[in-house]
Structures are given as C-alpha cells and as structure tokens.
mmCIF file of C-alpha atoms in Angstrom:
data_model
loop_
_atom_site.group_PDB
_atom_site.id
_atom_site.type_symbol
_atom_site.label_atom_id
_atom_site.label_comp_id
_atom_site.label_asym_id
_atom_site.label_seq_id
_atom_site.Cartn_x
_atom_site.Cartn_y
_atom_site.Cartn_z
ATOM 1 C CA MET S 156 24.671 -10.614 -47.768
ATOM 2 C CA ILE S 157 26.503 -13.373 -46.012
ATOM 3 C CA GLU S 158 28.471 -12.680 -42.744
ATOM 4 C CA THR S 159 31.176 -14.722 -41.044
ATOM 5 C CA GLY S 160 33.389 -14.064 -38.131
ATOM 6 C CA ARG S 161 35.867 -11.927 -40.280
ATOM 7 C CA LEU S 162 34.177 -11.551 -43.639
ATOM 8 C CA ILE S 163 31.179 -9.863 -45.308
ATOM 9 C CA LEU S 164 30.154 -11.441 -48.727
ATOM 10 C CA ARG S 165 28.153 -8.870 -50.590
ATOM 11 C CA GLN S 166 27.059 -7.644 -53.790
ATOM 12 C CA VAL S 167 29.916 -6.268 -55.998
ATOM 13 C CA THR S 168 29.489 -2.712 -57.258
ATOM 14 C CA THR S 169 31.619 -0.430 -59.592
ATOM 15 C CA ASP S 170 32.987 1.123 -56.278
ATOM 16 C CA ASP S 171 34.977 -2.239 -55.978
ATOM 17 C CA ALA S 172 36.753 -1.834 -59.343
ATOM 18 C CA VAL S 173 40.028 -0.543 -57.955
ATOM 19 C CA ASP S 174 40.138 -3.346 -55.266
ATOM 20 C CA MET S 175 39.387 -5.956 -57.929
ATOM 21 C CA PHE S 176 41.820 -4.691 -60.202
ATOM 22 C CA ASP S 177 44.445 -5.147 -57.503
ATOM 23 C CA TYR S 178 44.186 -8.956 -57.588
ATOM 24 C CA LEU S 179 42.610 -9.495 -61.127
ATOM 25 C CA SER S 180 45.742 -7.984 -62.469
ATOM 26 C CA ASP S 181 47.926 -10.541 -60.906
ATOM 27 C CA GLN S 182 48.967 -13.483 -63.131
ATOM 28 C CA ASP S 183 49.041 -15.900 -60.092
ATOM 29 C CA VAL S 184 45.437 -15.176 -59.205
ATOM 30 C CA VAL S 185 43.835 -15.297 -62.564
ATOM 31 C CA LYS S 186 45.905 -18.170 -64.326
ATOM 32 C CA PRO S 187 43.859 -20.854 -62.498
ATOM 33 C CA MET S 188 40.771 -19.199 -63.647
ATOM 34 C CA GLY S 189 41.724 -19.633 -67.259
ATOM 35 C CA LEU S 190 42.158 -15.933 -67.798
ATOM 36 C CA ASP S 191 44.808 -13.405 -68.595
ATOM 37 C CA PRO S 192 45.730 -10.668 -66.206
ATOM 38 C CA PHE S 193 43.395 -7.797 -66.289
ATOM 39 C CA GLU S 194 44.972 -4.752 -67.958
ATOM 40 C CA THR S 195 42.531 -1.826 -67.194
ATOM 41 C CA VAL S 196 39.823 -1.079 -64.724
ATOM 42 C CA LYS S 197 37.470 -1.259 -67.709
ATOM 43 C CA ASP S 198 38.252 -5.046 -67.814
ATOM 44 C CA VAL S 199 37.077 -5.155 -64.174
ATOM 45 C CA TRP S 200 33.761 -3.239 -65.013
ATOM 46 C CA ASP S 201 33.013 -6.131 -67.626
ATOM 47 C CA GLU S 202 33.683 -8.697 -64.872
ATOM 48 C CA ILE S 203 31.162 -6.846 -62.538
ATOM 49 C CA SER S 204 28.648 -6.721 -65.515
ATOM 50 C CA TRP S 205 29.092 -10.352 -65.850
ATOM 51 C CA TYR S 206 28.403 -10.944 -62.055
ATOM 52 C CA SER S 207 25.166 -9.011 -62.648
ATOM 53 C CA SER S 208 24.200 -10.780 -65.681
ATOM 54 C CA ILE S 209 24.449 -14.299 -64.392
ATOM 55 C CA TYR S 210 22.283 -13.259 -61.298
ATOM 56 C CA GLU S 211 19.590 -11.624 -63.562
ATOM 57 C CA VAL S 212 19.221 -14.697 -65.677
ATOM 58 C CA GLY S 213 19.434 -17.117 -62.800
ATOM 59 C CA THR S 214 22.607 -19.030 -63.762
ATOM 60 C CA GLY S 215 24.823 -17.759 -60.857
ATOM 61 C CA ILE S 216 25.531 -15.408 -58.075
ATOM 62 C CA ARG S 217 28.873 -13.872 -57.137
ATOM 63 C CA TRP S 218 29.659 -12.230 -53.779
ATOM 64 C CA GLY S 219 32.518 -9.928 -53.107
ATOM 65 C CA ILE S 220 34.659 -11.128 -50.201
ATOM 66 C CA THR S 221 35.345 -8.129 -48.034
ATOM 67 C CA LEU S 222 37.112 -7.790 -44.668
ATOM 68 C CA LYS S 223 34.814 -6.659 -41.898
ATOM 69 C CA ASP S 224 37.277 -4.434 -40.272
ATOM 70 C CA SER S 225 38.210 -2.372 -43.451
ATOM 71 C CA GLY S 226 35.400 -3.145 -46.112
ATOM 72 C CA LYS S 227 38.139 -3.861 -48.664
ATOM 73 C CA MET S 228 37.259 -6.290 -51.236
ATOM 74 C CA ILE S 229 39.858 -8.928 -51.497
ATOM 75 C CA GLY S 230 38.257 -11.628 -53.841
ATOM 76 C CA SER S 231 35.012 -13.087 -54.797
ATOM 77 C CA CYS S 232 33.164 -16.464 -54.412
ATOM 78 C CA GLY S 233 29.973 -17.631 -55.823
ATOM 79 C CA PHE S 234 28.074 -19.999 -58.211
ATOM 80 C CA LEU S 235 28.008 -20.262 -62.088
ATOM 81 C CA ASN S 236 26.487 -22.629 -64.524
ATOM 82 C CA ARG S 237 23.560 -23.119 -62.057
ATOM 83 C CA ILE S 238 20.878 -25.532 -63.477
ATOM 84 C CA PRO S 239 17.883 -25.359 -61.079
ATOM 85 C CA LYS S 240 16.070 -28.220 -62.889
ATOM 86 C CA HIS S 241 18.890 -30.502 -61.839
ATOM 87 C CA TYR S 242 19.592 -28.661 -58.429
ATOM 88 C CA ARG S 243 23.231 -28.218 -59.155
ATOM 89 C CA ALA S 244 25.811 -25.465 -59.708
ATOM 90 C CA GLU S 245 29.528 -24.884 -59.940
ATOM 91 C CA VAL S 246 31.526 -22.976 -57.369
ATOM 92 C CA GLY S 247 34.115 -20.664 -58.180
ATOM 93 C CA TYR S 248 36.425 -18.271 -56.140
ATOM 94 C CA GLU S 249 39.600 -16.148 -56.157
ATOM 95 C CA ILE S 250 41.332 -14.252 -53.493
ATOM 96 C CA SER S 251 44.236 -11.685 -53.741
ATOM 97 C CA LYS S 252 47.537 -13.407 -53.295
ATOM 98 C CA GLU S 253 48.184 -11.080 -50.125
ATOM 99 C CA TYR S 254 45.586 -13.118 -48.322
ATOM 100 C CA TRP S 255 46.528 -16.633 -49.419
ATOM 101 C CA GLY S 256 47.035 -19.069 -46.508
ATOM 102 C CA GLN S 257 44.976 -17.186 -43.917
ATOM 103 C CA GLY S 258 41.795 -19.311 -43.997
ATOM 104 C CA ILE S 259 39.825 -16.626 -45.675
ATOM 105 C CA ALA S 260 38.972 -18.603 -48.910
ATOM 106 C CA SER S 261 37.988 -21.572 -46.712
ATOM 107 C CA LYS S 262 35.588 -19.485 -44.689
ATOM 108 C CA ALA S 263 34.055 -17.798 -47.639
ATOM 109 C CA LEU S 264 33.758 -21.062 -49.467
ATOM 110 C CA GLU S 265 32.030 -22.725 -46.666
ATOM 111 C CA ALA S 266 29.530 -19.814 -46.273
ATOM 112 C CA VAL S 267 28.657 -19.954 -49.930
ATOM 113 C CA VAL S 268 28.250 -23.717 -50.109
ATOM 114 C CA LYS S 269 25.897 -23.466 -47.039
ATOM 115 C CA TYR S 270 24.004 -20.734 -48.745
ATOM 116 C CA GLY S 271 23.697 -22.878 -51.825
ATOM 117 C CA TYR S 272 22.010 -25.734 -49.941
ATOM 118 C CA HIS S 273 19.819 -23.790 -47.619
ATOM 119 C CA HIS S 274 18.736 -20.977 -49.873
ATOM 120 C CA LEU S 275 19.054 -22.230 -53.622
ATOM 121 C CA GLN S 276 18.038 -25.682 -52.736
ATOM 122 C CA LEU S 277 21.059 -27.215 -54.442
ATOM 123 C CA GLU S 278 21.770 -30.896 -54.025
ATOM 124 C CA ARG S 279 25.167 -30.955 -55.867
ATOM 125 C CA ILE S 280 27.854 -28.516 -56.062
ATOM 126 C CA GLU S 281 30.773 -28.978 -58.345
ATOM 127 C CA ALA S 282 34.330 -27.274 -58.506
ATOM 128 C CA LEU S 283 36.467 -27.516 -61.546
ATOM 129 C CA ILE S 284 40.239 -27.194 -60.772
ATOM 130 C CA GLU S 285 43.397 -27.185 -62.928
ATOM 131 C CA PRO S 286 45.628 -30.153 -61.878
ATOM 132 C CA SER S 287 48.492 -27.837 -61.332
ATOM 133 C CA ASN S 288 46.443 -25.915 -58.733
ATOM 134 C CA VAL S 289 47.143 -28.031 -55.765
ATOM 135 C CA PRO S 290 46.373 -25.384 -53.072
ATOM 136 C CA SER S 291 42.816 -25.168 -54.590
ATOM 137 C CA GLN S 292 42.414 -28.998 -54.621
ATOM 138 C CA ARG S 293 43.255 -28.928 -50.945
ATOM 139 C CA LEU S 294 40.797 -26.145 -50.121
ATOM 140 C CA VAL S 295 37.909 -28.059 -51.621
ATOM 141 C CA GLU S 296 38.927 -31.369 -50.096
ATOM 142 C CA LYS S 297 39.028 -29.866 -46.704
ATOM 143 C CA GLN S 298 35.399 -28.619 -47.283
ATOM 144 C CA GLY S 299 34.282 -32.271 -48.011
ATOM 145 C CA PHE S 300 34.405 -32.179 -51.858
ATOM 146 C CA LEU S 301 35.484 -35.436 -53.565
ATOM 147 C CA LYS S 302 37.677 -35.671 -56.596
ATOM 148 C CA GLU S 303 35.373 -37.521 -59.197
ATOM 149 C CA GLY S 304 38.028 -37.533 -62.104
ATOM 150 C CA LEU S 305 39.877 -35.900 -64.666
ATOM 151 C CA LEU S 306 37.998 -33.978 -67.682
ATOM 152 C CA ARG S 307 40.499 -34.100 -70.482
ATOM 153 C CA HIS S 308 40.659 -30.948 -72.689
ATOM 154 C CA TYR S 309 37.626 -29.658 -70.966
ATOM 155 C CA GLU S 310 38.173 -25.977 -71.409
ATOM 156 C CA PHE S 311 39.987 -23.778 -74.109
ATOM 157 C CA ALA S 312 41.583 -20.893 -72.291
ATOM 158 C CA ARG S 313 44.620 -18.762 -73.072
ATOM 159 C CA GLY S 314 45.105 -20.421 -76.488
ATOM 160 C CA THR S 315 45.367 -24.114 -75.034
ATOM 161 C CA PHE S 316 43.114 -26.896 -73.897
ATOM 162 C CA ASP S 317 43.122 -27.347 -70.354
ATOM 163 C CA ASP S 318 42.378 -30.562 -68.204
ATOM 164 C CA LEU S 319 40.321 -30.027 -65.205
ATOM 165 C CA TYR S 320 39.653 -32.133 -62.275
ATOM 166 C CA MET S 321 36.002 -32.487 -61.201
ATOM 167 C CA TYR S 322 35.175 -32.251 -57.600
ATOM 168 C CA SER S 323 31.815 -32.264 -55.964
ATOM 169 C CA ILE S 324 29.904 -32.316 -52.662
ATOM 170 C CA ILE S 325 26.360 -33.178 -52.254
ATOM 171 C CA LYS S 326 24.067 -31.787 -49.576
ATOM 172 C CA GLU S 327 24.105 -34.952 -47.407
ATOM 173 C CA ASP S 328 27.847 -34.935 -47.229
ATOM 174 C CA PHE S 329 27.949 -31.471 -46.478
ATOM 175 C CA ASP S 330 25.178 -31.773 -43.575
ATOM 176 C CA CYS S 331 27.237 -34.433 -42.164
ATOM 177 C CA MET S 332 30.425 -32.283 -41.769
ATOM 178 C CA PHE S 333 28.784 -29.094 -40.583
#
C-alpha cells in the first residue's frame, strides 16, 4: 500500500470490479491503452487476474488508485514489463474521466515512481504514450520524464499498428527533482 495526501494506492480485489467497470467501459479512458471499452464486469475480473499474474511472476505490480475519503477506486497505476536484470520497467496508468485534470494522476504517478526507485531498485522507468495523447505526455513531462523518440508501428491494437512515443526517467533525474 502507498499513501499520499488524498489517495491510497492498494491491491485491487474483485470487490473493486464495479468501480473499475465504470471507467474501463469508457472509450476515452481505454483507447490510449490500446483497448476496446470493457463490455462486462467479467472483462474486469480478467483485468484483475492479470494484475495478480504480473505480480506473481515478478514482471509487474499494479495498484488501485482510491480516494481516501470514500475508498472508491478511480483508476490504477503501476509497472509492467519489469526486467529486474536490467533494473527497468514500464509505468502505466489510467484514471476515470470524472477525475481528469485534478492532479490525481500526477500524485499517483509520482508515488509509484518513487516506490519503483526505493523498493524495486529500478534505475530506469519508461512510459509508452500514443502521439495523440497529449495530456499523458504533459503528465510524464511534469514528472521529469524525457521524450526519447517515436517507436513506429510498435504495438498492434484494435486492428491497427500504433506508433508510440518512448519517454523515460532515470533514478538520478528523479532524485534531483524530489
């Protein structure tokens, strides 16, 4: 569990499925993730199972972003494609559209990146972002991530090849900021 002023980042359970369905069924939330909107709560259970599986095999960890005052889960943030041998991982996040522009994603991302450096001994954290997702680019740039370049046709999602920007931050850069 990770705690910030307004948030608790915690393990996701099946009790969170309805809250998750609220935002994972929203086209605007899932499109930048390369996904189609979730159609059923069972789709959410599969997502929760994936969160558990990446933790069990050591390739990632995903926290539910919950509001302290209500306990409502409004998004998730965490690492995937972790390669301990090389001290690196990708960071990913999504948040309910209802909470966009309130600084919540920024606080959650900062807390997760800090956890990655201090508890997982990461040296490099990457973020892969669609060129059209300008708000997400701004978010990582405010956290100190640098745009390294465009990965052409990097991912096949929703029946098409997507280009993605590669952003990264290394531990030394993060330590200088925070």
